[in-house]
Amino acid sequence: MIRRYDPHEDSEELWNLKKQFELELGSNTGGAEKESTYRTKLDGTYRDRYLQWAADCVNNEDCIVLAEVDGEVVGYAFVLPERLAMIWDAAVLNELFIKKSHRGTTVATELMDTVITIAEEQNLPLDRIVLDVDQENDRAQAFYDRYGFEHWGEMVARPL
């Protein structure tokens, strides 16, 4: 079942999934330095800021949905709110994460179908949805390919 995130009821589940997402992102794509960077940021201050940001987001519109199987929250998707659409001229799938124990099931498909619906309901400058996927994450690349995502440039970053 896919349902809307409730910050009063679901914050611990969302935080646990977010931590797993960040730790996997750090450890699977970039070596020890990237893993250390991602692990270090996951402190209490970051947790509080993230959960407040998530609560503010859902107070205005649907942007976080949870996947639940047999009463357990096993995944989430975070679509940036419509009010930020002018930044990318599009809907933005910011995060999609499924616990390892539920990968290869229908959970990711159900989440993505919901994400597409949320994006289609947004008033966007351009009718498109964008996301950032690590080039080393073959599984994610294949999943997004199935949904017709195509490369649209490449993001670059530098430390501040």
XYZ file of N, CA, C and O in Angstrom:
640
model
N 0.837 -1.168 0.000
C 0.000 0.000 0.000
C 0.894 1.248 0.000
O 1.873 1.320 0.734
N 0.538 2.199 -0.812
C 1.232 3.484 -0.852
C 0.329 4.499 -0.166
O -0.869 4.562 -0.432
N 0.920 5.256 0.743
C 0.124 6.251 1.459
C 0.949 7.500 1.706
O 2.173 7.479 1.632
N 0.248 8.557 2.013
C 0.879 9.844 2.307
C 1.634 9.773 3.628
O 1.189 9.134 4.586
N 2.767 10.420 3.694
C 3.560 10.544 4.909
C 2.842 11.449 5.903
O 2.368 12.526 5.560
N 2.761 11.011 7.149
C 2.194 11.803 8.241
C 3.320 12.105 9.222
O 3.803 11.211 9.913
N 3.757 13.371 9.311
C 4.900 13.689 10.170
C 4.664 13.393 11.649
O 5.621 13.182 12.397
N 3.428 13.351 12.076
C 3.136 13.059 13.479
C 3.223 11.574 13.797
O 3.519 11.197 14.924
N 2.992 10.746 12.800
C 2.959 9.299 13.007
C 4.166 8.570 12.424
O 4.534 7.501 12.912
N 4.768 9.124 11.378
C 5.729 8.368 10.570
C 7.160 8.892 10.612
O 8.009 8.412 9.857
N 7.461 9.861 11.449
C 8.783 10.491 11.371
C 9.922 9.508 11.661
O 10.950 9.546 10.993
N 9.761 8.623 12.626
C 10.833 7.665 12.926
C 11.050 6.690 11.777
O 12.193 6.373 11.439
N 9.947 6.217 11.163
C 10.085 5.311 10.019
C 10.775 6.011 8.857
O 11.666 5.455 8.220
N 10.350 7.274 8.598
C 10.987 8.006 7.502
C 12.462 8.224 7.802
O 13.317 8.024 6.925
N 12.795 8.610 9.027
C 14.192 8.852 9.373
C 15.027 7.585 9.220
O 16.136 7.630 8.687
N 14.508 6.449 9.648
C 15.256 5.191 9.504
C 15.502 4.850 8.039
O 16.594 4.402 7.672
N 14.506 5.071 7.196
C 14.686 4.827 5.764
C 15.660 5.831 5.159
O 16.520 5.468 4.347
N 15.543 7.089 5.555
C 16.451 8.127 5.051
C 17.902 7.792 5.411
O 18.801 7.921 4.571
N 18.142 7.353 6.640
C 19.498 6.968 7.032
C 20.012 5.837 6.159
O 21.158 5.881 5.686
N 19.183 4.815 5.926
C 19.604 3.699 5.078
C 19.925 4.192 3.667
O 20.916 3.774 3.055
N 19.063 5.063 3.145
C 19.271 5.634 1.820
C 20.638 6.325 1.748
O 21.438 6.080 0.842
N 20.912 7.197 2.707
C 22.157 7.961 2.713
C 23.382 7.061 2.887
O 24.392 7.238 2.217
N 23.281 6.085 3.780
C 24.418 5.189 4.013
C 24.701 4.326 2.794
O 25.858 4.099 2.446
N 23.669 3.842 2.132
C 23.878 3.066 0.903
C 24.443 3.948 -0.200
O 25.323 3.527 -0.943
N 23.938 5.163 -0.300
C 24.437 6.094 -1.310
C 25.926 6.333 -1.114
O 26.703 6.317 -2.069
N 26.324 6.529 0.128
C 27.725 6.766 0.422
C 28.597 5.555 0.214
O 29.693 5.635 -0.348
N 28.136 4.386 0.641
C 28.996 3.199 0.592
C 29.026 2.524 -0.779
O 30.015 1.900 -1.138
N 27.954 2.652 -1.551
C 27.886 1.949 -2.833
C 28.478 2.731 -3.987
O 28.730 2.166 -5.047
N 28.667 4.025 -3.822
C 29.051 4.841 -4.968
C 30.080 5.887 -4.582
O 29.759 7.050 -4.447
N 31.302 5.497 -4.395
C 32.294 6.524 -4.181
C 33.388 6.204 -3.195
O 34.219 7.054 -2.912
N 33.385 5.043 -2.626
C 34.488 4.657 -1.777
C 34.393 5.172 -0.357
O 33.397 5.750 0.068
N 35.473 4.969 0.383
C 35.504 5.241 1.822
C 35.296 6.717 2.142
O 34.621 7.046 3.129
N 35.852 7.607 1.351
C 35.713 9.041 1.644
C 34.254 9.476 1.529
O 33.734 10.179 2.403
N 33.582 9.059 0.465
C 32.171 9.426 0.290
C 31.327 8.783 1.383
O 30.436 9.422 1.942
N 31.616 7.536 1.714
C 30.875 6.859 2.779
C 31.030 7.616 4.096
O 30.053 7.845 4.817
N 32.235 8.031 4.414
C 32.485 8.770 5.650
C 31.733 10.100 5.654
O 31.147 10.496 6.665
N 31.726 10.777 4.529
C 31.017 12.055 4.419
C 29.531 11.874 4.690
O 28.934 12.638 5.455
N 28.932 10.862 4.084
C 27.500 10.633 4.270
C 27.198 10.182 5.701
O 26.227 10.612 6.297
N 28.031 9.316 6.256
C 27.817 8.832 7.620
C 27.924 9.978 8.631
O 27.129 10.082 9.553
N 28.895 10.850 8.450
C 29.149 11.946 9.385
C 27.985 12.927 9.455
O 27.668 13.439 10.523
N 27.338 13.185 8.331
C 26.269 14.184 8.345
C 25.005 13.714 9.064
O 24.169 14.518 9.439
N 24.854 12.417 9.277
C 23.614 11.875 9.828
C 23.539 12.003 11.352
O 23.236 11.055 12.056
N 23.772 13.195 11.846
C 23.721 13.421 13.286
C 22.331 13.943 13.692
O 21.431 14.065 12.850
N 22.172 14.249 14.950
C 20.885 14.710 15.467
C 20.415 16.015 14.853
O 19.217 16.201 14.607
N 21.339 16.913 14.588
C 20.973 18.190 13.975
C 20.418 17.976 12.573
O 19.394 18.539 12.202
N 21.114 17.143 11.790
C 20.639 16.843 10.437
C 19.269 16.167 10.500
O 18.371 16.504 9.737
N 19.113 15.209 11.407
C 17.837 14.503 11.572
C 16.710 15.496 11.817
O 15.672 15.454 11.147
N 16.903 16.394 12.773
C 15.860 17.357 13.113
C 15.540 18.280 11.946
O 14.368 18.553 11.654
N 16.575 18.762 11.259
C 16.347 19.636 10.102
C 15.603 18.901 8.992
O 14.697 19.444 8.369
N 16.020 17.657 8.721
C 15.386 16.884 7.654
C 13.911 16.631 7.965
O 13.041 16.838 7.117
N 13.624 16.191 9.183
C 12.231 15.890 9.541
C 11.370 17.152 9.563
O 10.197 17.103 9.189
N 11.932 18.279 9.968
C 11.175 19.536 9.924
C 10.902 19.938 8.486
O 9.810 20.373 8.137
N 11.916 19.784 7.623
C 11.747 20.107 6.209
C 10.674 19.218 5.587
O 9.821 19.686 4.837
N 10.702 17.930 5.927
C 9.693 17.000 5.412
C 8.304 17.388 5.896
O 7.332 17.364 5.133
N 8.186 17.757 7.170
C 6.883 18.161 7.720
C 6.379 19.426 7.031
O 5.193 19.519 6.682
N 7.256 20.383 6.819
C 6.861 21.614 6.125
C 6.392 21.305 4.715
O 5.423 21.887 4.224
N 7.070 20.389 4.073
C 6.712 20.016 2.706
C 5.290 19.458 2.650
O 4.476 19.919 1.864
N 4.985 18.488 3.489
C 3.677 17.843 3.407
C 2.560 18.687 3.990
O 1.388 18.393 3.757
N 2.892 19.746 4.729
C 1.849 20.645 5.198
C 1.211 21.406 4.047
O 0.075 21.853 4.151
N 1.939 21.559 2.956
C 1.464 22.332 1.814
C 0.959 21.486 0.649
O 0.106 21.919 -0.099
N 1.512 20.287 0.485
C 1.108 19.453 -0.651
C 1.662 18.042 -0.498
O 2.506 17.788 0.352
N 1.163 17.145 -1.335
C 1.690 15.777 -1.322
C 3.073 15.782 -1.960
O 3.228 16.155 -3.116
N 4.065 15.375 -1.186
C 5.405 15.278 -1.765
C 6.174 14.090 -1.208
O 7.175 13.708 -1.776
N 5.700 13.503 -0.106
C 6.350 12.309 0.437
C 5.293 11.224 0.561
O 4.235 11.437 1.158
N 5.603 10.075 -0.023
C 4.710 8.918 0.102
C 5.511 7.748 0.636
O 6.712 7.623 0.374
N 4.838 6.915 1.410
C 5.453 5.743 2.016
C 4.868 4.483 1.413
O 3.685 4.438 1.067
N 5.695 3.463 1.317
C 5.241 2.136 0.899
C 5.165 1.279 2.152
O 6.130 1.199 2.913
N 4.032 0.648 2.330
C 3.813 -0.167 3.521
C 3.396 -1.576 3.090
O 2.544 -1.733 2.224
N 4.032 -2.562 3.691
C 3.707 -3.961 3.429
C 3.476 -4.637 4.773
O 4.355 -4.628 5.639
N 2.300 -5.205 4.942
C 1.945 -5.896 6.183
C 2.229 -5.044 7.422
O 2.783 -5.510 8.417
N 1.884 -3.764 7.345
C 2.045 -2.866 8.480
C 3.439 -2.319 8.681
O 3.672 -1.510 9.577
N 4.406 -2.720 7.843
C 5.780 -2.231 7.958
C 6.069 -1.237 6.838
O 5.802 -1.510 5.666
N 6.624 -0.082 7.190
C 7.035 0.893 6.184
C 8.346 0.402 5.582
O 9.339 0.230 6.283
N 8.336 0.138 4.266
C 9.483 -0.487 3.607
C 10.119 0.389 2.528
O 11.104 -0.009 1.914
N 9.570 1.566 2.306
C 10.135 2.445 1.300
C 9.450 3.789 1.298
O 8.414 3.977 1.938
N 10.065 4.711 0.576
C 9.472 6.041 0.444
C 9.922 6.686 -0.860
O 10.909 6.280 -1.471
N 9.170 7.684 -1.251
C 9.549 8.530 -2.379
C 9.301 9.969 -1.977
O 8.332 10.276 -1.284
N 10.201 10.835 -2.401
C 10.142 12.249 -2.068
C 10.183 13.037 -3.373
O 11.197 13.060 -4.060
N 9.062 13.656 -3.717
C 8.960 14.506 -4.891
C 9.023 15.947 -4.394
O 8.281 16.312 -3.473
N 9.913 16.734 -4.958
C 9.987 18.122 -4.507
C 8.637 18.800 -4.725
O 7.945 18.524 -5.706
N 8.258 19.685 -3.807
C 6.954 20.335 -3.918
C 6.845 21.200 -5.166
O 7.840 21.730 -5.664
N 5.616 21.337 -5.635
C 5.346 22.114 -6.844
C 5.896 23.534 -6.740
O 6.358 24.102 -7.729
N 5.898 24.107 -5.548
C 6.370 25.486 -5.401
C 7.844 25.644 -5.803
O 8.310 26.763 -6.020
N 8.576 24.532 -5.940
C 9.975 24.580 -6.380
C 10.136 24.233 -7.862
O 11.254 24.137 -8.357
N 9.042 24.058 -8.572
C 9.098 23.621 -9.972
C 9.839 24.595 -10.875
O 10.423 24.189 -11.878
N 9.857 25.868 -10.534
C 10.527 26.846 -11.391
C 12.044 26.686 -11.354
O 12.734 27.164 -12.248
N 12.574 25.995 -10.356
C 14.018 25.798 -10.279
C 14.488 24.884 -11.410
O 15.468 25.166 -12.090
N 13.780 23.790 -11.624
C 14.155 22.819 -12.653
C 13.228 22.854 -13.864
O 13.408 22.094 -14.799
N 12.201 23.705 -13.832
C 11.156 23.718 -14.865
C 10.464 22.366 -14.981
O 9.990 21.990 -16.040
N 10.447 21.622 -13.889
C 9.939 20.253 -13.950
C 9.600 19.767 -12.551
O 9.967 20.384 -11.557
N 8.941 18.623 -12.510
C 8.815 17.896 -11.251
C 10.162 17.226 -10.987
O 10.879 16.870 -11.919
N 10.497 17.067 -9.707
C 11.786 16.471 -9.362
C 11.549 15.320 -8.390
O 11.015 15.517 -7.299
N 11.943 14.123 -8.807
C 11.974 12.987 -7.893
C 13.288 13.095 -7.148
O 14.353 12.822 -7.691
N 13.216 13.531 -5.913
C 14.420 13.782 -5.134
C 14.998 12.494 -4.563
O 16.207 12.311 -4.562
N 14.125 11.618 -4.057
C 14.596 10.365 -3.467
C 13.543 9.281 -3.667
O 12.350 9.545 -3.560
N 14.008 8.086 -3.934
C 13.171 6.892 -3.938
C 14.021 5.794 -3.323
O 15.137 5.550 -3.780
N 13.506 5.184 -2.266
C 14.283 4.177 -1.555
C 13.374 3.035 -1.122
O 12.270 3.259 -0.627
N 13.877 1.809 -1.288
C 13.198 0.588 -0.860
C 14.177 -0.213 -0.012
O 15.348 -0.368 -0.399
N 13.707 -0.711 1.111
C 14.554 -1.588 1.921
C 15.004 -2.774 1.075
O 14.258 -3.273 0.223
N 16.216 -3.239 1.324
C 16.752 -4.363 0.553
C 15.815 -5.564 0.563
O 15.674 -6.266 -0.440
N 15.167 -5.806 1.699
C 14.288 -6.972 1.827
C 13.072 -6.913 0.907
O 12.418 -7.930 0.680
N 12.785 -5.748 0.335
C 11.612 -5.611 -0.528
C 11.959 -5.174 -1.953
O 11.071 -4.866 -2.744
N 13.238 -5.187 -2.273
C 13.629 -4.899 -3.652
C 13.323 -6.127 -4.499
O 13.396 -7.245 -4.031
N 12.947 -5.881 -5.737
C 12.586 -6.990 -6.607
C 11.123 -7.382 -6.468
O 10.665 -8.318 -7.115
N 10.386 -6.672 -5.629
C 8.946 -6.890 -5.490
C 8.238 -5.780 -6.270
O 8.867 -5.050 -7.028
N 6.958 -5.610 -6.048
C 6.208 -4.564 -6.747
C 6.282 -3.209 -6.045
O 5.731 -2.235 -6.539
N 6.979 -3.127 -4.923
C 6.999 -1.889 -4.138
C 7.544 -0.719 -4.945
O 6.952 0.367 -4.964
N 8.670 -0.875 -5.612
C 9.253 0.225 -6.382
C 8.313 0.677 -7.496
O 8.158 1.884 -7.737
N 7.680 -0.272 -8.158
C 6.736 0.062 -9.220
C 5.560 0.856 -8.669
O 5.144 1.864 -9.253
N 5.031 0.418 -7.539
C 3.907 1.130 -6.923
C 4.312 2.539 -6.505
O 3.555 3.498 -6.702
N 5.505 2.676 -5.930
C 5.982 4.011 -5.564
C 6.160 4.885 -6.799
O 5.730 6.042 -6.813
N 6.794 4.357 -7.840
C 7.039 5.160 -9.030
C 5.731 5.564 -9.710
O 5.596 6.698 -10.178
N 4.774 4.654 -9.755
C 3.475 5.011 -10.331
C 2.834 6.165 -9.559
O 2.253 7.077 -10.156
N 2.976 6.156 -8.239
C 2.441 7.240 -7.410
C 3.211 8.526 -7.662
O 2.622 9.612 -7.751
N 4.532 8.435 -7.779
C 5.355 9.607 -8.076
C 4.922 10.246 -9.388
O 4.775 11.471 -9.483
N 4.711 9.438 -10.404
C 4.289 9.952 -11.711
C 2.953 10.675 -11.579
O 2.759 11.759 -12.135
N 2.028 10.096 -10.823
C 0.726 10.737 -10.607
C 0.889 12.082 -9.905
O 0.277 13.082 -10.299
N 1.709 12.130 -8.857
C 1.962 13.392 -8.147
C 2.531 14.419 -9.116
O 2.092 15.573 -9.154
N 3.504 14.011 -9.922
C 4.139 14.927 -10.874
C 3.140 15.419 -11.923
O 3.139 16.605 -12.277
N 2.304 14.525 -12.402
C 1.307 14.916 -13.416
C 0.307 15.925 -12.868
O -0.238 16.731 -13.624
N 0.080 15.917 -11.572
C -0.865 16.838 -10.946
C -0.243 18.196 -10.642
O -0.950 19.151 -10.328
N 1.078 18.310 -10.741
C 1.737 19.585 -10.497
C 1.591 20.501 -11.716
O 1.536 20.043 -12.851
N 1.521 21.800 -11.453
C 1.486 22.800 -12.515
C 2.930 23.164 -12.836
O 3.561 23.917 -12.104
N 3.454 22.603 -13.921
C 4.876 22.688 -14.239
C 5.130 23.563 -15.460
O 4.328 23.582 -16.393
N 6.263 24.275 -15.504
C 6.626 25.020 -16.709
C 6.815 24.100 -17.919
O 6.434 24.441 -19.031
N 7.422 22.929 -17.704
C 7.599 21.924 -18.749
C 7.066 20.600 -18.223
O 7.312 20.242 -17.073
N 6.359 19.878 -19.053
C 5.790 18.589 -18.635
C 6.867 17.522 -18.661
O 7.030 16.790 -19.648
N 7.623 17.449 -17.566
C 8.650 16.431 -17.446
C 8.960 16.233 -15.962
O 8.659 17.063 -15.124
N 9.570 15.106 -15.674
C 10.055 14.817 -14.333
C 11.528 14.466 -14.455
O 11.933 13.769 -15.394
N 12.327 14.979 -13.551
C 13.761 14.741 -13.580
C 14.199 14.112 -12.263
O 13.503 14.209 -11.246
N 15.345 13.470 -12.312
C 15.935 12.894 -11.108
C 17.427 12.763 -11.333
O 17.913 12.821 -12.455
N 18.132 12.586 -10.232
C 19.573 12.388 -10.269
C 19.832 10.949 -9.861
O 19.378 10.520 -8.803
N 20.513 10.198 -10.703
C 20.842 8.809 -10.372
C 22.338 8.608 -10.584
O 22.904 9.093 -11.560
N 22.953 7.948 -9.633
C 24.381 7.706 -9.714
C 24.674 6.779 -10.890
O 24.036 5.741 -11.056
N 25.646 7.134 -11.711
C 25.985 6.332 -12.884
C 26.467 4.939 -12.521
O 26.412 4.028 -13.339
N 26.934 4.754 -11.295
C 27.412 3.446 -10.857
C 26.292 2.554 -10.322
O 26.528 1.384 -10.019
N 25.083 3.074 -10.226
C 23.971 2.309 -9.678
C 23.185 1.677 -10.834
O 22.173 2.208 -11.295
N 23.682 0.542 -11.301
C 23.088 -0.123 -12.465
C 21.638 -0.531 -12.225
O 20.811 -0.447 -13.133
N 21.339 -0.990 -11.040
C 19.969 -1.417 -10.733
C 18.990 -0.248 -10.871
O 17.933 -0.365 -11.487
N 19.349 0.889 -10.284
C 18.485 2.073 -10.382
C 18.394 2.554 -11.827
O 17.305 2.909 -12.299
N 19.514 2.556 -12.521
C 19.517 2.970 -13.928
C 18.524 2.131 -14.734
O 17.732 2.661 -15.512
N 18.561 0.820 -14.540
C 17.664 -0.077 -15.270
C 16.205 0.190 -14.914
O 15.321 0.168 -15.781
N 15.950 0.437 -13.639
C 14.577 0.733 -13.197
C 14.058 1.997 -13.887
O 12.959 2.006 -14.439
N 14.848 3.066 -13.867
C 14.399 4.321 -14.476
C 14.306 4.199 -15.993
O 13.433 4.814 -16.615
N 15.168 3.393 -16.594
C 15.064 3.134 -18.034
C 13.702 2.530 -18.375
O 13.105 2.875 -19.399
N 13.223 1.628 -17.538
C 11.914 1.008 -17.780
C 10.793 2.040 -17.811
O 9.755 1.833 -18.446
N 10.977 3.147 -17.130
C 9.980 4.214 -17.105
C 10.224 5.278 -18.169
O 9.538 6.302 -18.194
N 11.189 5.064 -19.031
C 11.426 5.979 -20.135
C 12.277 7.193 -19.808
O 12.317 8.147 -20.586
N 12.963 7.182 -18.678
C 13.876 8.281 -18.366
C 15.071 8.221 -19.310
O 15.577 7.148 -19.607
N 15.483 9.391 -19.759
C 16.638 9.507 -20.638
C 17.610 10.514 -20.035
O 17.199 11.417 -19.302
N 18.877 10.383 -20.386
C 19.869 11.325 -19.865
C 19.547 12.734 -20.346
O 19.197 12.944 -21.502
N 19.659 13.673 -19.437
C 19.327 15.070 -19.720
C 20.439 15.913 -19.115
O 20.253 16.651 -18.157
N 21.618 15.718 -19.592
C 22.764 16.419 -19.025
C 23.367 15.621 -17.881
O 23.033 14.465 -17.645
N 24.267 16.256 -17.182
C 24.939 15.593 -16.082
C 25.206 16.628 -14.997
O 25.623 17.743 -15.289
N 24.939 16.262 -13.772
C 25.214 17.162 -12.659
C 26.691 17.065 -12.287
O 27.288 15.999 -12.389
N 27.233 18.158 -11.866
C 28.585 18.196 -11.345
C 28.516 18.883 -9.978
O 27.575 19.617 -9.693
N 29.498 18.637 -9.139
C 29.493 19.221 -7.800
C 30.917 19.553 -7.380
O 31.880 19.003 -7.915
N 31.003 20.429 -6.397
C 32.282 20.733 -5.774
C 32.022 21.060 -4.312
O 30.945 21.519 -3.952
N 32.982 20.826 -3.477
C 32.819 21.148 -2.052
C 32.706 22.658 -1.836
O 33.249 23.442 -2.616
N 32.031 23.034 -0.771
C 31.941 24.451 -0.387
C 32.865 24.742 0.763
O 33.107 23.940 1.594
